[in-house]
């Protein structure tokens, strides 16, 4: 009968106590000295990574500059065909997207950061925002030559996304992303967004179906490519420059 | 090996119902605010290149990190190798620590991924290994000997084990564990709840003679 009276709370209390009392394993002096020696051998002052809002500002500014340069090169014929509401709406969606993805990227490159929105959820949020914004703002027209007009957009958007991805990868190189999937996907998303932004200014086919499939496709492709590349290169992208006392850690 | 439940009862009776575990042992699992501040200051000195700070941090953080590295499928020497790799990664990533943020979630985020990478590496190597006809005599290197409760923890899935070690052994808060695992406090709470349910089952299933002691 005693067994039946044991409550979960009582067992939990015992477990808590046992866990708190579990003795920590002791380190041998040799191991301790070896670790200390290895660390102090290459010890030099380092400049800490800037705070999140500074990183977000940097990413936003670089995005803006790069997008402006590409738009200047590729033209603005597309944005001229839009009315004021459409232009304001799509620019607001793109701006919010840049801000959101910059914040997520800044969180990704610093271990132990409080991530209020998981990376995958942020991609989904932006995707849903983009889809619903385009569906509401732009007209649904009968699609003539849907594929032949569409694939050049997919190609040129992807062509913009590739250098964009490389640029943001260079910008985040000082960081230490721990999740390859989240980091690669976010990097891909921000590069894809760059492609979508340039297309939005350039493309003259401003109807909902075209934008959703061919411009949205750039975003999907870029995220998928980002995840794939990061997973293939992992863990090299994180710890490739891991050197102690002039030696690569693999040599130690 | 003493059964965990019996051990807990003995300790409780020796030190009274209100005794705190740290009264019994010098080392405490519950961190104080001062402790946290001291660690942060040491980490800042480490970033500035102070060798003495490195020494203190290694002394202070290595035992709990080694505990974190010890797992069901690792020998003590493997865990020590992992600890070294962990420190090298901490060293490599030290510039990403922000002094205004808590230190331990940052440390354990790096440690957790070091362990995860080592696990993946072992799995990859294991899948490539080709067995020969006459293998040499196996060297008797089993898992590291552990105290009763840690043995129980090792039977949990990795994710749940990590959460319980960080929450209850290291003494991190729910939010800190969420930071270390890039998760949310709600998800951590759920994992801890599941882990406790499994531990409860294990305790009652493993020690039928001990049930009366609960």
Short mmCIF file of C-alpha atoms in Angstrom, two decimals:
data_model
loop_
_atom_site.label_atom_id
_atom_site.label_comp_id
_atom_site.label_asym_id
_atom_site.label_seq_id
_atom_site.Cartn_x
_atom_site.Cartn_y
_atom_site.Cartn_z
CA UNK A 1 0.00 0.00 0.00
CA UNK A 2 2.93 2.29 0.74
CA UNK A 3 3.94 2.07 -2.91
CA UNK A 4 0.59 3.47 -4.01
CA UNK A 5 1.02 6.52 -1.80
CA UNK A 6 4.24 7.62 -3.50
CA UNK A 7 3.47 10.82 -5.32
CA UNK A 8 5.20 12.07 -8.44
CA UNK A 9 6.15 15.26 -6.62
CA UNK A 10 7.92 13.28 -3.94
CA UNK A 11 9.90 11.26 -6.48
CA UNK A 12 10.73 14.45 -8.39
CA UNK A 13 12.06 16.01 -5.21
CA UNK A 14 14.31 13.02 -4.69
CA UNK A 15 15.52 13.18 -8.28
CA UNK A 16 16.30 16.90 -7.85
CA UNK A 17 18.30 16.19 -4.74
CA UNK A 18 20.22 13.34 -6.35
CA UNK A 19 21.08 15.44 -9.35
CA UNK A 20 22.25 18.38 -7.28
CA UNK A 21 24.43 16.11 -5.21
CA UNK A 22 25.97 14.14 -8.06
CA UNK A 23 29.72 14.74 -7.63
CA UNK A 24 31.47 16.43 -10.54
CA UNK A 25 34.23 14.32 -12.10
CA UNK A 26 37.67 15.64 -11.22
CA UNK A 27 40.25 16.59 -13.79
CA UNK A 28 43.77 15.22 -13.59
CA UNK A 29 46.41 17.96 -13.11
CA UNK A 30 48.03 16.86 -16.42
CA UNK A 31 44.83 17.40 -18.37
CA UNK A 32 44.19 20.71 -16.64
CA UNK A 33 47.71 21.91 -17.45
CA UNK A 34 47.45 20.69 -21.04
CA UNK A 35 44.22 22.64 -21.61
CA UNK A 36 45.56 25.80 -19.96
CA UNK A 37 48.85 25.54 -21.86
CA UNK A 38 47.08 25.09 -25.21
CA UNK A 39 44.81 28.06 -24.61
CA UNK A 40 47.45 30.44 -23.31
CA UNK A 41 49.83 29.51 -26.16
CA UNK A 42 47.74 31.52 -28.64
CA UNK A 43 46.17 33.96 -26.21
CA UNK A 44 45.84 37.48 -27.50
CA UNK A 45 43.23 40.21 -27.04
CA UNK A 46 40.19 39.86 -29.28
CA UNK A 47 37.63 42.44 -30.30
CA UNK A 48 34.16 41.25 -29.29
CA UNK A 49 31.48 40.95 -31.95
CA UNK A 50 29.21 44.03 -31.95
CA UNK A 51 25.85 43.90 -30.17
CA UNK A 52 22.84 42.59 -32.10
CA UNK A 53 21.39 45.98 -33.06
CA UNK A 54 24.72 47.08 -34.55
CA UNK A 55 24.95 43.85 -36.54
CA UNK A 56 21.36 44.32 -37.76
CA UNK A 57 22.21 47.87 -38.79
CA UNK A 58 25.29 46.66 -40.68
CA UNK A 59 23.37 43.91 -42.49
CA UNK A 60 20.55 46.31 -43.37
CA UNK A 61 22.93 48.97 -44.68
CA UNK A 62 24.89 46.48 -46.80
CA UNK A 63 21.64 45.04 -48.17
CA UNK A 64 20.45 48.52 -49.09
CA UNK A 65 23.72 49.52 -50.76
CA UNK A 66 24.06 46.27 -52.71
CA UNK A 67 20.41 46.34 -53.79
CA UNK A 68 20.70 50.01 -54.84
CA UNK A 69 23.81 49.27 -56.93
CA UNK A 70 22.13 46.32 -58.66
CA UNK A 71 18.89 48.24 -59.26
CA UNK A 72 20.89 51.10 -60.78
CA UNK A 73 22.52 48.57 -63.12
CA UNK A 74 19.41 46.56 -63.99
CA UNK A 75 16.81 49.32 -64.22
CA UNK A 76 13.59 50.41 -62.53
CA UNK A 77 11.04 49.82 -65.30
CA UNK A 78 9.01 47.41 -63.14
CA UNK A 79 8.36 49.69 -60.17
CA UNK A 80 7.11 52.44 -62.52
CA UNK A 81 4.21 50.22 -63.62
CA UNK A 82 2.88 49.99 -60.03
CA UNK A 83 0.35 52.30 -58.40
CA UNK A 84 1.20 54.01 -55.09
CA UNK A 85 -0.45 51.36 -52.88
CA UNK A 86 1.24 48.48 -54.63
CA UNK A 87 4.64 50.16 -54.48
CA UNK A 88 4.23 51.13 -50.81
CA UNK A 89 2.88 47.68 -49.87
CA UNK A 90 5.58 45.62 -51.55
CA UNK A 91 8.39 47.89 -50.32
CA UNK A 92 7.01 47.63 -46.77
CA UNK A 93 6.97 43.81 -47.02
CA UNK A 94 10.53 43.73 -48.37
CA UNK A 95 11.78 46.16 -45.68
CA UNK A 96 10.19 44.13 -42.89
CA UNK A 97 11.70 41.01 -44.42
CA UNK A 98 15.20 42.52 -44.42
CA UNK A 99 14.82 43.59 -40.79
CA UNK A 100 13.48 40.22 -39.66
CA UNK A 101 16.11 38.19 -41.48
CA UNK A 102 18.93 40.49 -40.33
CA UNK A 103 17.89 39.99 -36.71
CA UNK A 104 17.69 36.21 -37.18
CA UNK A 105 21.11 36.18 -38.89
CA UNK A 106 22.63 38.22 -36.05
CA UNK A 107 21.22 35.74 -33.52
CA UNK A 108 22.57 32.80 -35.51
CA UNK A 109 26.20 33.90 -35.43
CA UNK A 110 26.43 34.31 -31.66
CA UNK A 111 26.13 31.14 -29.54
CA UNK A 112 23.83 31.28 -26.52
CA UNK A 113 21.69 34.15 -27.82
CA UNK A 114 18.08 34.37 -26.73
CA UNK A 115 16.23 33.55 -29.94
CA UNK A 116 12.73 34.87 -29.55
CA UNK A 117 11.71 33.54 -32.96
CA UNK A 118 13.18 30.26 -34.25
CA UNK A 119 14.90 30.68 -37.63
CA UNK A 120 12.56 28.32 -39.47
CA UNK A 121 9.52 30.11 -38.10
CA UNK A 122 10.93 33.44 -39.30
CA UNK A 123 11.35 32.08 -42.85
CA UNK A 124 7.77 30.79 -42.71
CA UNK A 125 6.50 34.16 -41.37
CA UNK A 126 8.24 36.06 -44.12
CA UNK A 127 7.05 33.56 -46.74
CA UNK A 128 3.43 33.85 -45.60
CA UNK A 129 3.72 37.67 -45.41
CA UNK A 130 5.13 37.83 -48.93
CA UNK A 131 2.51 35.43 -50.35
CA UNK A 132 -0.46 37.15 -48.74
CA UNK A 133 0.86 40.64 -49.51
CA UNK A 134 1.36 39.83 -53.19
CA UNK A 135 -1.98 38.01 -53.40
CA UNK A 136 -3.81 41.03 -51.97
CA UNK A 137 -1.91 43.87 -53.65
CA UNK A 138 -1.50 42.61 -57.21
CA UNK A 139 -4.09 41.70 -59.85
CA UNK A 140 -4.63 38.09 -60.96
CA UNK A 141 -4.41 38.17 -64.74
CA UNK A 142 -4.92 35.46 -67.31
CA UNK A 143 -1.42 34.03 -67.74
CA UNK A 144 -0.08 34.28 -71.27
CA UNK A 145 3.31 32.70 -71.85
CA UNK A 146 3.50 32.12 -68.10
CA UNK A 147 6.59 29.92 -68.25
CA UNK A 148 8.50 31.72 -71.00
CA UNK A 149 8.06 35.07 -69.22
CA UNK A 150 8.75 33.56 -65.84
CA UNK A 151 11.94 31.58 -66.02
CA UNK A 152 14.18 34.54 -67.02
CA UNK A 153 13.01 36.18 -63.78
CA UNK A 154 13.89 33.05 -61.81
CA UNK A 155 17.31 32.95 -63.46
CA UNK A 156 18.19 36.61 -62.99
CA UNK A 157 16.84 36.61 -59.41
CA UNK A 158 19.00 33.57 -58.62
CA UNK A 159 21.99 35.18 -60.33
CA UNK A 160 21.61 38.17 -57.98
CA UNK A 161 21.12 35.91 -54.95
CA UNK A 162 24.43 34.07 -55.45
CA UNK A 163 26.75 37.09 -54.98
CA UNK A 164 24.36 38.32 -52.29
CA UNK A 165 24.79 35.06 -50.39
CA UNK A 166 28.57 35.24 -50.73
CA UNK A 167 28.56 38.86 -49.54
CA UNK A 168 26.52 38.06 -46.42
CA UNK A 169 28.65 35.00 -45.74
CA UNK A 170 31.74 37.24 -45.80
CA UNK A 171 30.00 39.66 -43.44
CA UNK A 172 29.15 36.91 -40.97
CA UNK A 173 32.53 35.15 -41.10
CA UNK A 174 33.57 36.46 -37.70
CA UNK A 175 30.54 34.83 -36.14
CA UNK A 176 30.20 31.25 -34.98
CA UNK A 177 26.93 29.78 -36.25
CA UNK A 178 26.15 26.58 -34.41
CA UNK A 179 23.23 25.34 -36.47
CA UNK A 180 24.25 24.87 -40.09
CA UNK A 181 20.65 24.48 -41.25
CA UNK A 182 19.38 27.63 -39.54
CA UNK A 183 22.41 29.68 -40.56
CA UNK A 184 22.49 28.47 -44.19
CA UNK A 185 18.75 28.87 -44.59
CA UNK A 186 18.75 32.40 -43.17
CA UNK A 187 21.71 33.38 -45.30
CA UNK A 188 19.88 31.93 -48.32
CA UNK A 189 16.69 33.76 -47.36
CA UNK A 190 18.40 37.14 -47.13
CA UNK A 191 20.23 36.51 -50.43
CA UNK A 192 16.97 35.43 -52.05
CA UNK A 193 15.29 38.55 -50.71
CA UNK A 194 17.96 40.61 -52.42
CA UNK A 195 17.09 38.85 -55.68
CA UNK A 196 13.35 39.45 -55.15
CA UNK A 197 13.96 43.15 -54.37
CA UNK A 198 15.96 43.71 -57.54
CA UNK A 199 13.35 41.82 -59.60
CA UNK A 200 10.55 43.89 -58.07
CA UNK A 201 12.16 47.05 -59.45
CA UNK A 202 13.09 45.56 -62.81
CA UNK A 203 10.35 43.12 -63.88
CA UNK A 204 7.42 44.49 -65.88
CA UNK A 205 5.16 41.46 -65.30
CA UNK A 206 3.63 42.67 -62.06
CA UNK A 207 0.76 40.22 -61.66
CA UNK A 208 0.16 38.02 -58.62
CA UNK A 209 0.70 34.59 -60.21
CA UNK A 210 3.99 35.65 -61.83
CA UNK A 211 5.28 37.24 -58.62
CA UNK A 212 4.29 34.30 -56.43
CA UNK A 213 5.72 31.58 -58.65
CA UNK A 214 8.76 33.13 -60.31
CA UNK A 215 9.83 35.79 -57.81
CA UNK A 216 8.80 33.73 -54.78
CA UNK A 217 10.63 30.81 -56.40
CA UNK A 218 13.91 32.72 -56.09
CA UNK A 219 13.37 32.89 -52.34
CA UNK A 220 12.53 29.19 -52.04
CA UNK A 221 15.50 28.18 -54.21
CA UNK A 222 17.88 30.42 -52.25
CA UNK A 223 16.76 29.02 -48.87
CA UNK A 224 17.08 25.44 -50.14
CA UNK A 225 20.52 26.15 -51.63
CA UNK A 226 21.65 27.86 -48.41
CA UNK A 227 20.60 24.90 -46.27
CA UNK A 228 22.21 22.42 -48.67
CA UNK A 229 25.53 24.26 -48.98
CA UNK A 230 25.78 24.86 -45.23
CA UNK A 231 25.11 21.19 -44.47
CA UNK A 232 27.70 20.04 -47.00
CA UNK A 233 30.35 22.44 -45.73
CA UNK A 234 29.59 21.88 -42.04
CA UNK A 235 31.51 21.76 -39.74
CA UNK A 236 34.28 23.32 -41.85
CA UNK A 237 32.47 26.66 -42.02
CA UNK A 238 32.43 26.95 -38.26
CA UNK A 239 35.77 25.82 -37.03
CA UNK A 240 38.00 25.98 -40.10
CA UNK A 241 40.17 28.67 -38.56
CA UNK A 242 40.46 26.86 -35.26
CA UNK A 243 44.16 27.13 -34.51
CA UNK A 244 46.03 26.91 -31.27
CA UNK A 245 49.63 27.97 -30.95
CA UNK A 246 49.97 28.21 -34.71
CA UNK A 247 48.79 24.62 -35.25
CA UNK A 248 45.49 23.45 -36.61
CA UNK A 249 43.55 21.64 -33.90
CA UNK A 250 43.50 18.46 -35.97
CA UNK A 251 47.28 18.39 -35.68
CA UNK A 252 47.20 18.62 -31.92
CA UNK B 1 27.00 1.05 -6.26
CA UNK B 2 24.56 2.75 -3.90
CA UNK B 3 21.04 2.97 -5.24
CA UNK B 4 20.20 6.60 -6.00
CA UNK B 5 16.98 6.62 -4.01
CA UNK B 6 18.65 5.15 -0.94
CA UNK B 7 21.49 7.65 -1.28
CA UNK B 8 19.04 10.54 -1.36
CA UNK B 9 17.24 9.28 1.70
CA UNK B 10 20.49 8.88 3.60
CA UNK B 11 21.56 12.39 2.77
CA UNK B 12 18.20 13.88 3.69
CA UNK B 13 18.15 12.11 7.03
CA UNK B 14 21.76 13.07 7.82
CA UNK B 15 21.27 16.77 7.21
CA UNK B 16 17.62 17.25 8.10
CA UNK B 17 14.70 17.90 5.78
CA UNK B 18 15.59 21.56 5.28
CA UNK B 19 19.26 21.01 4.66
CA UNK B 20 20.49 22.39 1.36
CA UNK B 21 22.70 20.09 -0.66
CA UNK B 22 25.49 22.65 -0.59
CA UNK B 23 25.55 22.39 3.21
CA UNK B 24 26.72 18.83 2.80
CA UNK B 25 29.26 19.43 0.07
CA UNK B 26 31.47 22.40 -0.59
CA UNK B 27 30.59 22.56 -4.26
CA UNK B 28 27.16 23.93 -5.00
CA UNK B 29 25.02 23.29 -8.01
CA UNK B 30 23.01 26.46 -7.45
CA UNK B 31 24.85 29.46 -8.77
CA UNK B 32 24.65 32.79 -7.06
CA UNK B 33 24.44 36.17 -8.72
CA UNK B 34 27.98 36.95 -7.53
CA UNK B 35 29.24 33.75 -9.10
CA UNK B 36 27.69 34.71 -12.40
CA UNK B 37 29.22 38.21 -12.28
CA UNK B 38 32.62 36.79 -11.39
CA UNK B 39 32.47 34.42 -14.36
CA UNK B 40 31.49 37.23 -16.71
CA UNK B 41 34.38 39.39 -15.52
CA UNK B 42 36.77 36.49 -15.99
CA UNK B 43 35.49 35.96 -19.52
CA UNK B 44 36.00 39.64 -20.32
CA UNK B 45 39.57 39.35 -19.03
CA UNK B 46 39.98 36.24 -21.19
CA UNK B 47 38.87 38.28 -24.21
CA UNK B 48 41.46 40.87 -23.26
CA UNK B 49 44.18 38.23 -23.26
CA UNK B 50 44.65 37.65 -19.52
CA UNK B 51 46.29 34.23 -18.95
CA UNK B 52 45.35 34.15 -15.27
CA UNK B 53 41.65 34.45 -16.17
CA UNK B 54 42.03 31.48 -18.53
CA UNK B 55 43.55 29.43 -15.73
CA UNK B 56 40.70 30.25 -13.33
CA UNK B 57 38.01 29.62 -15.92
CA UNK B 58 39.51 26.24 -16.84
CA UNK B 59 39.67 25.29 -13.15
CA UNK B 60 36.14 26.48 -12.43
CA UNK B 61 34.32 25.25 -15.53
CA UNK B 62 36.12 22.07 -16.56
CA UNK B 63 34.57 19.64 -14.02
CA UNK B 64 30.94 20.49 -14.94
CA UNK B 65 31.90 20.54 -18.62
CA UNK B 66 33.49 17.11 -18.29
CA UNK B 67 30.31 15.89 -16.63
CA UNK B 68 28.35 17.31 -19.56
CA UNK B 69 30.68 15.56 -22.03
CA UNK B 70 30.42 12.17 -20.34
CA UNK B 71 27.76 10.17 -22.08
CA UNK B 72 26.48 6.61 -22.28
CA UNK B 73 28.67 5.69 -25.26
CA UNK B 74 31.87 7.49 -24.25
CA UNK B 75 34.84 6.30 -22.27
CA UNK B 76 36.45 8.65 -19.77
CA UNK B 77 39.37 9.29 -22.14
CA UNK B 78 36.97 10.09 -25.02
CA UNK B 79 35.13 12.51 -22.75
CA UNK B 80 38.44 14.16 -21.82
CA UNK B 81 39.31 14.53 -25.52
CA UNK B 82 35.91 16.08 -26.04
CA UNK B 83 36.54 18.46 -23.14
CA UNK B 84 39.78 19.60 -24.77
CA UNK B 85 38.03 20.15 -28.08
CA UNK B 86 35.32 22.03 -26.25
CA UNK B 87 37.87 24.42 -24.73
CA UNK B 88 39.54 24.93 -28.10
CA UNK B 89 36.18 25.91 -29.58
CA UNK B 90 35.46 28.21 -26.65
CA UNK B 91 38.87 29.77 -27.31
CA UNK B 92 38.15 30.13 -31.01
CA UNK B 93 34.71 31.63 -30.40
CA UNK B 94 35.59 33.82 -27.41
CA UNK B 95 35.06 37.05 -29.37
CA UNK B 96 31.37 36.15 -29.88
CA UNK B 97 30.67 36.37 -26.16
CA UNK B 98 28.86 39.55 -25.20
CA UNK B 99 29.71 40.72 -21.64
CA UNK B 100 26.14 41.88 -21.01
CA UNK B 101 24.83 38.35 -21.59
CA UNK B 102 25.02 35.39 -19.18
CA UNK B 103 28.19 33.33 -19.71
CA UNK B 104 27.08 29.77 -19.01
CA UNK B 105 24.46 29.53 -21.79
CA UNK B 106 27.18 30.65 -24.21
CA UNK B 107 29.64 28.06 -22.86
CA UNK B 108 27.10 25.24 -22.92
CA UNK B 109 25.86 26.17 -26.40
CA UNK B 110 29.42 25.63 -27.66
CA UNK B 111 29.86 22.48 -25.54
CA UNK B 112 26.59 20.99 -26.75
CA UNK B 113 27.57 21.43 -30.38
CA UNK B 114 31.03 20.02 -29.76
CA UNK B 115 29.36 16.90 -28.42
CA UNK B 116 26.91 16.79 -31.28
CA UNK B 117 29.71 17.10 -33.85
CA UNK B 118 31.72 14.37 -32.11
CA UNK B 119 28.67 12.11 -32.16
CA UNK B 120 28.15 12.72 -35.88
CA UNK B 121 31.85 12.12 -36.54
CA UNK B 122 31.76 8.83 -34.64
CA UNK B 123 28.65 7.75 -36.52
CA UNK B 124 30.24 8.66 -39.86
CA UNK B 125 33.44 6.78 -39.03
CA UNK B 126 31.45 3.82 -37.77
CA UNK B 127 29.54 3.57 -41.03
CA UNK B 128 32.83 3.51 -43.00
CA UNK B 129 34.58 0.92 -40.89
CA UNK B 130 35.12 -2.47 -42.51
CA UNK B 131 35.38 -5.42 -40.17
CA UNK B 132 38.34 -7.71 -40.76
CA UNK B 133 38.27 -11.49 -40.43
CA UNK B 134 40.51 -11.64 -37.38
CA UNK B 135 40.13 -8.52 -35.28
CA UNK B 136 42.71 -7.89 -32.58
CA UNK B 137 41.88 -8.40 -28.93
CA UNK B 138 39.52 -5.62 -27.88
CA UNK B 139 40.86 -3.16 -25.38
CA UNK B 140 38.61 -3.08 -22.35
CA UNK B 141 37.48 0.53 -22.46
CA UNK B 142 33.89 0.75 -21.35
CA UNK B 143 31.80 3.76 -20.51
CA UNK B 144 33.11 5.86 -17.67
CA UNK B 145 32.01 4.73 -14.24
CA UNK B 146 29.20 6.97 -13.08
CA UNK B 147 27.25 7.60 -9.94
CA UNK B 148 23.79 6.00 -9.78
CA UNK B 149 21.81 9.02 -10.86
CA UNK B 150 24.13 9.84 -13.74
CA UNK B 151 23.76 6.28 -14.91
CA UNK B 152 20.02 6.82 -15.00
CA UNK B 153 20.50 10.08 -16.90
CA UNK B 154 22.60 8.28 -19.49
CA UNK B 155 19.60 6.14 -20.35
CA UNK B 156 17.61 9.21 -21.42
CA UNK B 157 17.60 10.44 -25.03
CA UNK B 158 20.44 12.92 -25.65
CA UNK B 159 18.21 15.99 -25.85
CA UNK B 160 16.45 15.23 -22.56
CA UNK B 161 19.73 14.31 -20.85
CA UNK B 162 21.32 17.60 -21.89
CA UNK B 163 18.36 19.58 -20.60
CA UNK B 164 18.34 17.82 -17.23
CA UNK B 165 22.12 18.13 -16.79
CA UNK B 166 22.02 21.85 -17.58
CA UNK B 167 18.94 22.52 -15.46
CA UNK B 168 19.61 20.39 -12.42
CA UNK B 169 23.31 19.61 -12.30
CA UNK B 170 24.82 22.81 -13.69
CA UNK B 171 22.00 24.91 -12.24
CA UNK B 172 20.99 26.94 -15.29
CA UNK B 173 17.53 28.51 -15.42
CA UNK B 174 14.91 27.53 -18.02
CA UNK B 175 15.71 30.64 -20.03
CA UNK B 176 19.44 29.98 -19.91
CA UNK B 177 18.96 26.40 -21.12
CA UNK B 178 16.73 27.75 -23.88
CA UNK B 179 19.57 30.08 -24.90
CA UNK B 180 22.13 27.26 -24.83
CA UNK B 181 19.96 25.02 -27.00
CA UNK B 182 18.56 27.75 -29.30
CA UNK B 183 15.11 26.79 -28.13
CA UNK B 184 12.25 28.33 -26.14
CA UNK B 185 11.66 28.03 -22.36
CA UNK B 186 8.34 26.31 -23.13
CA UNK B 187 10.04 23.61 -25.19
CA UNK B 188 12.66 23.11 -22.47
CA UNK B 189 9.98 22.77 -19.83
CA UNK B 190 8.27 20.13 -21.92
CA UNK B 191 11.53 18.21 -22.43
CA UNK B 192 12.31 18.36 -18.71
CA UNK B 193 8.82 17.14 -17.91
CA UNK B 194 9.24 14.14 -20.24
CA UNK B 195 12.68 13.41 -18.81
CA UNK B 196 11.31 13.44 -15.28
CA UNK B 197 8.50 11.09 -16.29
CA UNK B 198 11.13 8.67 -17.69
CA UNK B 199 13.36 9.04 -14.61
CA UNK B 200 10.39 8.32 -12.35
CA UNK B 201 9.64 5.18 -14.32
CA UNK B 202 13.29 4.09 -14.20
CA UNK B 203 13.55 4.68 -10.47
CA UNK B 204 10.47 2.67 -9.65
CA UNK B 205 11.27 -0.07 -12.18
CA UNK B 206 14.96 -0.36 -11.21
CA UNK B 207 14.59 -0.50 -7.50
CA UNK B 208 11.44 -2.35 -6.51
CA UNK B 209 12.93 -3.02 -3.10
CA UNK B 210 13.61 0.67 -2.69
CA UNK B 211 10.08 1.79 -3.38
CA UNK B 212 9.22 1.78 0.28
CA UNK B 213 11.99 4.32 0.85
CA UNK B 214 10.35 6.85 -1.41
#
